[in-house]
Short mmCIF file of C-alpha atoms in Angstrom, two decimals:
data_model
loop_
_atom_site.label_atom_id
_atom_site.label_comp_id
_atom_site.label_asym_id
_atom_site.label_seq_id
_atom_site.Cartn_x
_atom_site.Cartn_y
_atom_site.Cartn_z
CA MET A 1128 -10.77 -8.97 54.29
CA ALA A 1129 -10.11 -9.51 50.54
CA ASP A 1130 -8.34 -6.78 48.51
CA LYS A 1131 -11.01 -5.20 46.27
CA ARG A 1132 -8.76 -3.11 44.03
CA GLY A 1133 -8.65 -5.27 40.83
CA ILE A 1134 -10.84 -4.19 37.92
CA ALA A 1135 -13.46 -2.75 40.24
CA GLY A 1136 -11.04 -0.01 41.23
CA LEU A 1137 -10.76 1.39 37.67
CA GLY A 1138 -12.77 4.57 37.05
CA GLY A 1139 -14.97 4.38 34.00
CA ILE A 1140 -14.76 0.60 33.61
CA THR A 1141 -18.12 -1.18 33.42
CA LEU A 1142 -18.11 -4.61 35.01
CA ALA A 1143 -20.53 -7.47 34.92
CA LEU A 1144 -20.18 -10.92 36.39
CA VAL A 1145 -21.04 -13.26 33.54
CA VAL A 1146 -21.77 -16.96 33.32
CA LEU A 1147 -19.50 -18.83 35.67
CA VAL A 1148 -17.87 -22.16 35.01
CA PRO A 1149 -20.44 -24.86 35.86
CA LEU A 1150 -19.87 -27.57 38.41
CA ALA A 1151 -17.50 -30.17 37.13
CA GLY A 1152 -17.72 -33.75 38.28
CA CYS A 1153 -14.94 -36.32 38.26
CA THR A 1154 -13.96 -39.39 40.20
CA SER A 1155 -11.22 -39.09 42.78
CA GLY A 1156 -9.27 -42.00 44.14
CA GLY A 1157 -11.89 -44.39 42.83
CA LYS A 1158 -14.35 -43.29 45.54
CA GLY A 1159 -16.72 -41.49 43.19
CA ASP A 1160 -16.55 -38.21 45.13
CA ALA A 1161 -17.59 -35.18 43.02
CA GLU A 1162 -15.02 -32.37 42.88
CA VAL A 1163 -16.83 -29.02 43.07
CA VAL A 1164 -15.37 -25.94 41.41
CA ARG A 1165 -15.84 -22.95 43.67
CA LYS A 1166 -17.34 -19.89 42.01
CA VAL A 1167 -15.47 -16.62 42.49
CA ASP A 1168 -15.83 -13.06 41.27
CA ALA A 1169 -13.10 -12.81 38.62
CA ALA A 1170 -13.26 -9.01 38.84
CA GLU A 1171 -11.30 -9.31 42.09
CA LEU A 1172 -8.58 -11.41 40.43
CA VAL A 1173 -7.55 -9.24 37.49
CA HIS A 1174 -6.53 -5.71 36.55
CA LEU A 1175 -6.84 -3.82 33.22
CA SER A 1176 -4.37 -1.19 32.06
CA ALA A 1177 -7.04 0.71 30.10
CA ASN A 1178 -9.69 3.18 31.13
CA GLU A 1179 -12.27 5.32 29.37
CA ARG A 1180 -9.53 7.43 27.76
CA ALA A 1181 -7.10 4.74 26.60
CA ASP A 1182 -4.41 5.60 24.07
CA PRO A 1183 -5.12 3.42 20.99
CA SER A 1184 -1.43 3.34 20.11
CA GLN A 1185 -0.65 1.52 23.39
CA PRO A 1186 -1.44 -2.17 23.95
CA LEU A 1187 -4.10 -3.23 26.45
CA THR A 1188 -2.72 -5.37 29.28
CA VAL A 1189 -4.71 -7.64 31.57
CA THR A 1190 -2.83 -8.72 34.72
CA ALA A 1191 -3.73 -11.39 37.27
CA GLU A 1192 -3.47 -10.58 40.98
CA PRO A 1193 -0.80 -12.51 42.97
CA GLY A 1194 -1.63 -16.20 43.24
CA SER A 1195 -4.18 -16.04 40.40
CA ARG A 1196 -3.87 -16.85 36.71
CA LEU A 1197 -5.72 -15.98 33.52
CA THR A 1198 -7.38 -18.80 31.62
CA ASP A 1199 -9.00 -16.84 28.78
CA VAL A 1200 -9.09 -13.23 27.52
CA THR A 1201 -11.00 -11.90 24.51
CA VAL A 1202 -11.18 -8.26 23.33
CA VAL A 1203 -13.98 -7.47 20.86
CA GLY A 1204 -14.80 -4.26 19.01
CA PRO A 1205 -18.28 -2.95 18.19
CA ASP A 1206 -18.09 -4.61 14.78
CA GLY A 1207 -17.58 -8.03 16.38
CA ARG A 1208 -13.96 -8.29 15.28
CA VAL A 1209 -11.59 -9.86 17.80
CA VAL A 1210 -8.34 -8.07 18.61
CA ALA A 1211 -5.34 -10.40 18.57
CA GLY A 1212 -3.52 -10.95 21.85
CA ARG A 1213 -0.99 -13.15 23.61
CA LEU A 1214 -0.94 -14.80 27.03
CA SER A 1215 2.32 -14.96 28.96
CA GLU A 1216 3.80 -18.38 29.67
CA ASP A 1217 3.04 -18.10 33.40
CA GLN A 1218 -0.56 -17.00 32.61
CA ARG A 1219 -0.10 -13.97 34.84
CA SER A 1220 -0.65 -11.41 32.06
CA TRP A 1221 -2.20 -10.99 28.61
CA GLN A 1222 -1.53 -8.21 26.09
CA THR A 1223 -3.03 -7.17 22.76
CA THR A 1224 -0.83 -7.73 19.72
CA GLY A 1225 -3.42 -6.42 17.26
CA ARG A 1226 -4.07 -2.70 16.83
CA LEU A 1227 -6.81 -0.79 18.59
CA LYS A 1228 -8.84 1.83 16.73
CA ALA A 1229 -9.23 5.40 17.95
CA ALA A 1230 -12.61 6.54 19.36
CA THR A 1231 -13.82 2.96 19.73
CA ALA A 1232 -15.52 1.13 22.60
CA TYR A 1233 -14.22 -2.38 23.33
CA THR A 1234 -15.52 -5.25 25.43
CA VAL A 1235 -13.08 -7.44 27.38
CA ARG A 1236 -14.14 -10.91 28.52
CA ILE A 1237 -11.87 -12.51 31.08
CA ALA A 1238 -11.78 -15.94 32.74
CA ALA A 1239 -9.49 -16.45 35.73
CA ASP A 1240 -8.49 -19.01 38.37
CA ASP A 1241 -7.65 -17.89 41.93
CA GLY A 1242 -5.17 -20.77 42.43
CA ARG A 1243 -7.23 -22.21 45.28
CA GLY A 1244 -9.87 -24.05 43.30
CA GLY A 1245 -11.94 -20.99 42.52
CA ARG A 1246 -12.82 -19.95 38.97
CA GLY A 1247 -14.91 -17.19 37.46
CA GLU A 1248 -15.51 -14.88 34.57
CA THR A 1249 -16.05 -11.16 34.21
CA THR A 1250 -16.66 -8.59 31.50
CA ALA A 1251 -15.21 -5.08 31.31
CA GLY A 1252 -15.43 -2.25 28.83
CA PHE A 1253 -13.07 0.53 27.82
CA SER A 1254 -12.91 3.21 25.14
CA THR A 1255 -10.00 4.63 23.20
CA LEU A 1256 -9.28 8.31 22.73
CA ALA A 1257 -10.70 10.06 19.70
CA ALA A 1258 -8.01 11.19 17.28
CA GLN A 1259 -7.92 14.82 16.22
CA HIS A 1260 -7.17 13.56 12.74
CA LEU A 1261 -7.20 10.13 11.11
CA LEU A 1262 -4.64 9.31 8.44
CA THR A 1263 -5.94 7.19 5.60
CA ALA A 1264 -4.24 6.15 2.37
CA LYS A 1265 -5.38 5.79 -1.23
CA LEU A 1266 -3.29 3.06 -2.83
CA GLY A 1267 -2.34 2.67 -6.47
CA PRO A 1268 -2.39 1.41 -9.08
CA ASP A 1269 -6.11 0.83 -9.29
CA SER A 1270 -6.28 -2.91 -9.96
CA SER A 1271 -10.04 -3.00 -10.47
CA GLY A 1272 -9.49 -4.11 -14.08
CA SER A 1273 -7.39 -7.13 -15.07
CA GLY A 1274 -4.95 -6.46 -12.25
CA VAL A 1275 -1.99 -7.21 -14.56
CA TYR A 1276 0.64 -4.49 -15.09
CA GLY A 1277 3.95 -4.02 -16.83
CA VAL A 1278 7.35 -4.41 -15.17
CA GLY A 1279 7.77 -0.66 -14.75
CA GLN A 1280 4.62 0.00 -12.70
CA PRO A 1281 5.34 1.84 -9.41
CA LEU A 1282 3.16 1.50 -6.33
CA THR A 1283 1.67 4.78 -5.13
CA VAL A 1284 0.26 6.07 -1.85
CA GLU A 1285 -1.77 9.25 -1.48
CA LEU A 1286 -2.24 10.26 2.17
CA SER A 1287 -5.29 12.08 3.48
CA GLU A 1288 -3.15 14.44 5.59
CA ALA A 1289 0.19 16.12 5.01
CA VAL A 1290 3.00 14.40 6.93
CA LYS A 1291 6.10 16.58 7.30
CA ASP A 1292 7.82 15.43 10.49
CA PRO A 1293 10.63 12.93 9.76
CA GLN A 1294 9.64 10.61 12.62
CA ALA A 1295 5.99 10.67 11.54
CA ARG A 1296 7.09 9.75 8.02
CA GLN A 1297 8.96 6.80 9.46
CA GLU A 1298 5.75 5.65 11.15
CA VAL A 1299 3.96 5.87 7.81
CA GLU A 1300 6.61 3.77 6.07
CA ARG A 1301 6.49 1.17 8.83
CA ALA A 1302 2.73 0.94 8.32
CA LEU A 1303 3.11 0.26 4.58
CA ALA A 1304 3.59 -3.44 3.88
CA VAL A 1305 4.80 -4.50 0.43
CA VAL A 1306 5.00 -8.25 -0.17
CA SER A 1307 5.91 -9.87 -3.47
CA GLN A 1308 6.63 -13.32 -4.86
CA PRO A 1309 9.42 -13.50 -5.83
CA ALA A 1310 10.79 -11.05 -3.26
CA VAL A 1311 12.65 -7.95 -4.45
CA SER A 1312 14.67 -5.15 -2.92
CA GLY A 1313 12.66 -1.94 -3.22
CA GLY A 1314 12.17 1.39 -1.53
CA TRP A 1315 9.86 4.31 -0.77
CA TYR A 1316 10.34 7.82 -2.13
CA TRP A 1317 8.51 10.80 -0.59
CA VAL A 1318 7.39 12.81 -3.60
CA ASP A 1319 5.86 15.44 -1.31
CA ASP A 1320 4.13 15.62 2.08
CA ARG A 1321 1.18 13.52 0.92
CA ASN A 1322 2.51 11.23 -1.81
CA LEU A 1323 4.91 8.28 -1.80
CA HIS A 1324 6.06 5.96 -4.58
CA PHE A 1325 7.51 2.47 -4.23
CA ARG A 1326 9.62 0.77 -6.90
CA PRO A 1327 12.10 -2.12 -6.93
CA GLU A 1328 15.79 -1.43 -7.45
CA GLU A 1329 15.42 -3.13 -10.84
CA TYR A 1330 12.24 -3.65 -12.85
CA TRP A 1331 9.70 -6.11 -11.44
CA PRO A 1332 10.39 -9.70 -12.57
CA THR A 1333 7.87 -11.19 -14.98
CA GLY A 1334 5.10 -13.06 -13.19
CA THR A 1335 5.60 -11.34 -9.83
CA THR A 1336 2.57 -11.14 -7.55
CA VAL A 1337 2.51 -7.98 -5.45
CA SER A 1338 0.42 -6.86 -2.50
CA LEU A 1339 0.43 -3.47 -0.79
CA ALA A 1340 -1.32 -2.69 2.49
CA PHE A 1341 -1.62 0.33 4.78
CA GLU A 1342 -1.67 -1.17 8.29
CA ALA A 1343 -1.81 1.84 10.62
CA THR A 1344 -5.19 1.43 12.33
CA GLY A 1345 -4.94 3.02 15.77
CA SER A 1346 -1.22 3.75 15.49
CA ARG A 1347 0.01 7.14 16.64
CA ILE A 1348 1.60 8.86 13.64
CA SER A 1349 2.20 12.20 15.34
CA GLU A 1350 0.56 14.39 17.98
CA GLY A 1351 -3.19 14.17 17.36
CA LEU A 1352 -2.79 12.10 14.18
CA TYR A 1353 -3.64 8.38 14.25
CA GLY A 1354 -3.86 5.73 11.59
CA GLY A 1355 -7.30 5.23 10.10
CA ASP A 1356 -8.88 2.32 8.27
CA ARG A 1357 -6.78 -0.33 6.60
CA ALA A 1358 -6.34 -0.22 2.81
CA ALA A 1359 -4.95 -2.93 0.53
CA LEU A 1360 -4.51 -3.92 -3.09
CA ALA A 1361 -3.00 -6.77 -5.08
CA LEU A 1362 -1.67 -6.99 -8.63
CA ARG A 1363 0.36 -9.19 -10.92
CA ILE A 1364 3.25 -8.30 -13.22
CA GLY A 1365 3.02 -9.46 -16.81
CA GLU A 1366 5.67 -10.22 -19.39
CA ARG A 1367 8.49 -7.71 -19.71
CA VAL A 1368 7.64 -5.43 -22.63
CA GLU A 1369 9.79 -2.37 -23.32
CA SER A 1370 9.90 -0.08 -26.31
CA VAL A 1371 12.80 2.12 -27.34
CA VAL A 1372 12.04 5.17 -29.47
CA ASP A 1373 15.16 6.46 -31.24
CA ALA A 1374 14.26 10.01 -32.21
CA ALA A 1375 17.34 10.43 -34.37
CA ALA A 1376 16.84 7.16 -36.28
CA HIS A 1377 13.05 7.76 -36.44
CA GLU A 1378 12.17 4.24 -35.35
CA LEU A 1379 10.60 2.35 -32.46
CA THR A 1380 11.72 -1.14 -31.43
CA LEU A 1381 9.47 -3.21 -29.18
CA LYS A 1382 11.16 -5.91 -27.12
CA ARG A 1383 9.47 -8.75 -25.30
CA SER A 1384 11.48 -10.58 -22.63
CA GLY A 1385 14.59 -8.89 -24.01
CA GLN A 1386 14.07 -9.99 -27.61
CA ALA A 1387 13.27 -7.50 -30.39
CA VAL A 1388 9.83 -8.31 -31.81
CA ARG A 1389 9.18 -5.50 -34.24
CA THR A 1390 10.76 -2.25 -35.47
CA ILE A 1391 8.36 0.48 -36.57
CA PRO A 1392 9.11 3.69 -38.50
CA VAL A 1393 7.95 6.72 -36.47
CA THR A 1394 8.08 10.47 -36.29
CA THR A 1395 8.65 12.31 -32.99
CA GLY A 1396 8.58 15.95 -31.90
CA LYS A 1397 9.88 18.58 -34.30
CA PRO A 1398 12.11 21.47 -33.16
CA GLY A 1399 10.31 23.48 -30.51
CA PHE A 1400 8.12 20.49 -29.66
CA ASP A 1401 10.87 17.90 -29.10
CA THR A 1402 9.82 14.66 -27.40
CA ARG A 1403 11.13 14.14 -23.86
CA ASN A 1404 14.12 11.85 -23.41
CA GLY A 1405 14.18 9.15 -20.76
CA VAL A 1406 12.24 6.23 -19.36
CA LYS A 1407 8.45 6.56 -19.22
CA VAL A 1408 5.73 4.19 -18.08
CA VAL A 1409 2.50 3.54 -19.97
CA LEU A 1410 -0.29 5.35 -18.07
CA GLY A 1411 -3.31 4.25 -20.10
CA GLN A 1412 -4.69 3.43 -23.54
CA GLU A 1413 -7.56 4.95 -25.49
CA ARG A 1414 -9.06 3.48 -28.63
CA LYS A 1415 -9.89 7.00 -29.80
CA VAL A 1416 -9.06 10.35 -28.22
CA ARG A 1417 -9.66 13.98 -29.22
CA MET A 1418 -6.40 15.92 -29.35
CA SER A 1419 -6.28 19.71 -29.46
CA GLY A 1420 -3.26 21.98 -29.64
CA GLU A 1421 -4.88 24.31 -27.13
CA THR A 1422 -4.26 21.74 -24.36
CA ILE A 1423 -0.50 22.28 -24.77
CA GLY A 1424 -0.66 26.04 -25.23
CA ILE A 1425 -1.04 26.32 -29.01
CA ALA A 1426 -3.51 29.08 -29.88
CA ALA A 1427 -6.53 28.11 -31.96
CA GLY A 1428 -6.23 29.37 -35.54
CA SER A 1429 -2.45 29.65 -35.39
CA GLN A 1430 -0.11 27.94 -37.86
CA GLU A 1431 0.57 25.11 -35.37
CA ALA A 1432 -3.06 24.63 -34.32
CA TYR A 1433 -4.69 21.21 -34.59
CA ASP A 1434 -7.89 19.52 -33.42
CA LEU A 1435 -8.10 15.83 -34.37
CA ASP A 1436 -9.67 12.50 -33.47
CA VAL A 1437 -6.72 10.17 -32.95
CA GLU A 1438 -6.87 6.37 -32.92
CA TRP A 1439 -4.95 3.67 -31.01
CA ALA A 1440 -3.46 6.09 -28.48
CA THR A 1441 -1.07 4.86 -25.77
CA ARG A 1442 -0.41 7.54 -23.15
CA VAL A 1443 2.94 8.11 -21.39
CA THR A 1444 2.59 11.61 -19.83
CA TRP A 1445 -0.28 13.50 -18.24
CA SER A 1446 0.57 16.56 -20.32
CA GLY A 1447 -0.51 14.71 -23.45
CA GLU A 1448 2.38 12.72 -24.87
CA TYR A 1449 1.11 9.61 -26.66
CA LEU A 1450 2.24 6.98 -29.08
CA HIS A 1451 -0.59 6.90 -31.62
CA ALA A 1452 -1.80 6.50 -35.20
CA ALA A 1453 -0.79 9.44 -37.41
CA PRO A 1454 -1.88 8.58 -40.97
CA TRP A 1455 -1.34 12.23 -41.99
CA SER A 1456 2.44 11.93 -41.43
CA VAL A 1457 3.18 8.49 -42.94
CA GLY A 1458 5.47 10.11 -45.50
CA SER A 1459 7.66 11.52 -42.74
CA GLN A 1460 7.70 8.42 -40.54
CA GLY A 1461 11.15 6.86 -40.52
CA VAL A 1462 12.50 10.01 -42.20
CA GLU A 1463 12.03 13.16 -40.08
CA ASN A 1464 10.41 14.47 -36.94
CA VAL A 1465 7.25 16.51 -37.60
CA SER A 1466 4.94 15.97 -34.59
CA HIS A 1467 4.10 18.22 -31.65
CA GLY A 1468 5.81 15.86 -29.20
CA CYS A 1469 3.94 12.60 -29.64
CA THR A 1470 5.33 9.52 -31.37
CA GLY A 1471 3.34 9.01 -34.57
CA MET A 1472 3.11 5.87 -36.69
CA SER A 1473 0.82 4.32 -39.29
CA THR A 1474 -2.64 3.19 -38.23
CA GLU A 1475 -1.71 -0.47 -38.69
CA ASN A 1476 1.46 -0.12 -36.61
CA ALA A 1477 -0.33 1.92 -33.93
CA ARG A 1478 -3.01 -0.75 -33.61
CA TRP A 1479 -0.36 -3.47 -33.27
CA PHE A 1480 1.56 -1.44 -30.68
CA TYR A 1481 -1.64 -0.75 -28.73
CA GLN A 1482 -2.56 -4.44 -28.70
CA ASN A 1483 0.91 -5.53 -27.57
CA THR A 1484 1.32 -3.01 -24.76
CA ARG A 1485 -0.30 -2.64 -21.33
CA VAL A 1486 -0.31 -0.13 -18.48
CA GLY A 1487 3.02 -0.29 -16.63
CA ASP A 1488 5.10 -1.20 -19.70
CA LEU A 1489 8.24 0.80 -20.43
CA VAL A 1490 8.80 3.34 -23.20
CA THR A 1491 12.29 4.85 -23.42
CA VAL A 1492 13.05 7.77 -25.72
CA VAL A 1493 16.68 8.32 -26.76
CA ASN A 1494 18.54 10.78 -28.99
CA SER A 1495 15.87 13.45 -28.87
CA ARG A 1496 16.76 17.11 -28.54
CA GLY A 1497 14.00 17.49 -25.96
CA LYS A 1498 14.35 17.88 -22.22
CA SER A 1499 14.46 14.93 -19.85
CA MET A 1500 11.33 13.24 -18.54
CA GLU A 1501 10.22 14.71 -15.20
CA PRO A 1502 10.65 12.24 -12.31
CA PHE A 1503 7.19 13.07 -10.91
CA GLY A 1504 4.10 15.08 -11.71
CA ASN A 1505 3.80 14.29 -15.40
CA GLY A 1506 3.49 10.54 -15.29
CA PHE A 1507 5.95 8.02 -13.92
CA GLY A 1508 9.51 9.13 -14.47
CA ASP A 1509 10.56 7.15 -11.39
CA TRP A 1510 13.07 5.00 -13.29
CA ASN A 1511 15.15 8.03 -14.26
CA ILE A 1512 16.28 8.44 -10.64
CA ALA A 1513 19.43 6.58 -9.58
CA TRP A 1514 18.80 3.93 -6.91
CA SER A 1515 21.15 5.56 -4.39
CA GLU A 1516 19.25 8.84 -4.78
CA TRP A 1517 15.91 7.06 -4.53
CA ILE A 1518 16.76 5.51 -1.16
CA ARG A 1519 17.89 8.88 0.22
CA HIS A 1520 14.29 10.06 -0.12
CA SER A 1521 12.95 7.29 2.12
CA ALA A 1522 12.21 8.38 5.69
CA LEU A 1523 13.78 5.15 6.97
CA GLY A 1524 16.72 5.57 4.60
CA GLN A 1525 17.02 1.91 3.71
CA PRO A 1526 15.74 -0.61 1.14
CA VAL A 1527 12.67 -2.74 1.78
CA ASN A 1528 12.82 -6.50 1.28
CA THR A 1529 9.41 -7.66 0.09
CA THR A 1530 9.63 -11.16 1.55
CA ALA A 1531 6.38 -12.22 3.22
CA PRO A 1532 6.54 -12.36 7.04
CA ALA A 1533 7.29 -15.85 8.29
CA THR A 1534 4.19 -17.87 9.09
CA ARG A 1535 4.50 -19.09 12.63
CA ALA A 1536 2.35 -21.56 14.56
CA PRO A 1537 0.28 -19.86 17.29
CA ALA A 1538 2.30 -19.63 20.48
CA THR A 1539 1.00 -21.09 23.73
CA GLY A 1540 -1.47 -18.68 25.24
CA MET A 1541 -2.51 -16.95 21.99
CA ILE A 1542 -6.08 -16.26 23.01
CA ALA A 1543 -7.61 -14.16 20.25
CA PRO A 1544 -6.48 -14.72 16.64
CA GLN A 1545 -6.44 -11.78 14.24
CA LEU A 1546 -9.50 -11.82 12.00
#
């Protein structure tokens, strides 16, 4: 009597015998005899590793019973997407290589050969466990505009859940794929339990194309926490533009591709309001912005109070430090520092600077009596951290090479390509 264990022995698995391979005719030995393919129940020939409570972080395996072989396996989700998989060389087993989602019902279609001239097909279903929590990621920068950024632009990840465990953080980093052309050596820095930044060891090369993806769907991050939906973005790096503001010399020099283009007389923060020293990254630009001293703690009506419409404003900190037009201080520009922390210049120069700068460009302030730029929380001070220190704040503790994965031809037995 035939062994009936196979798929039929799995609790919770729904089986259905589907369309069988039709009769095939061929000539044999020149006698014209028709060779008949015997129909069999493929459910008796194969075994699934999954059941109704399958762990989505574990691959699904389909195994052929002794003497049988698999001829085709396809795993499909409710959205119609096929899960990638690979057939072993001896066709005795097949395993998913693509990720399974949590709390998802899948359909498995299997074709098998019993090794004795019998062939058949069967369909099975299984469901993955629901995750207590799904981890998703908001990626930055937002490249919904031109998608072109300066050489100093970091990549950012904001997680939907706090991740504190070191091993769970490693899983997160493994799920973050950074690819660039040309390739660079870069690394992740955990700013806090929810936020990571990525930057190259050196500034991005001009013309670099960059892609970032969160590829954790179905992956177990920690107990009860699984990767949620995929997220991705792409951007391009423009020409290298960096400006150096010398607070002591009261001038700004803009360089393009390493060559000085223009030097502008400026005024920076006066005593008590000294401009921050260090490397900053352009966060945004506003043609006109309302600036009020109350936003930085200056009481309305006091001697230092101000409330102005300011033109051609290029922002470098969230707390309100800009490089902008300051026609009221032209007499002091190039001579002394009289601002409340911003870098002021004439309207003409501010317009030119605005038009020759983009988000992600570098602005470095030197020789100011102010404090140093904060590494995080007030803009992007990422470049003020030494590379060796940066890498120590990666969960994996090593640089990331952004070379694209090698493109390989499908191996024999690759049944279901990744969509």
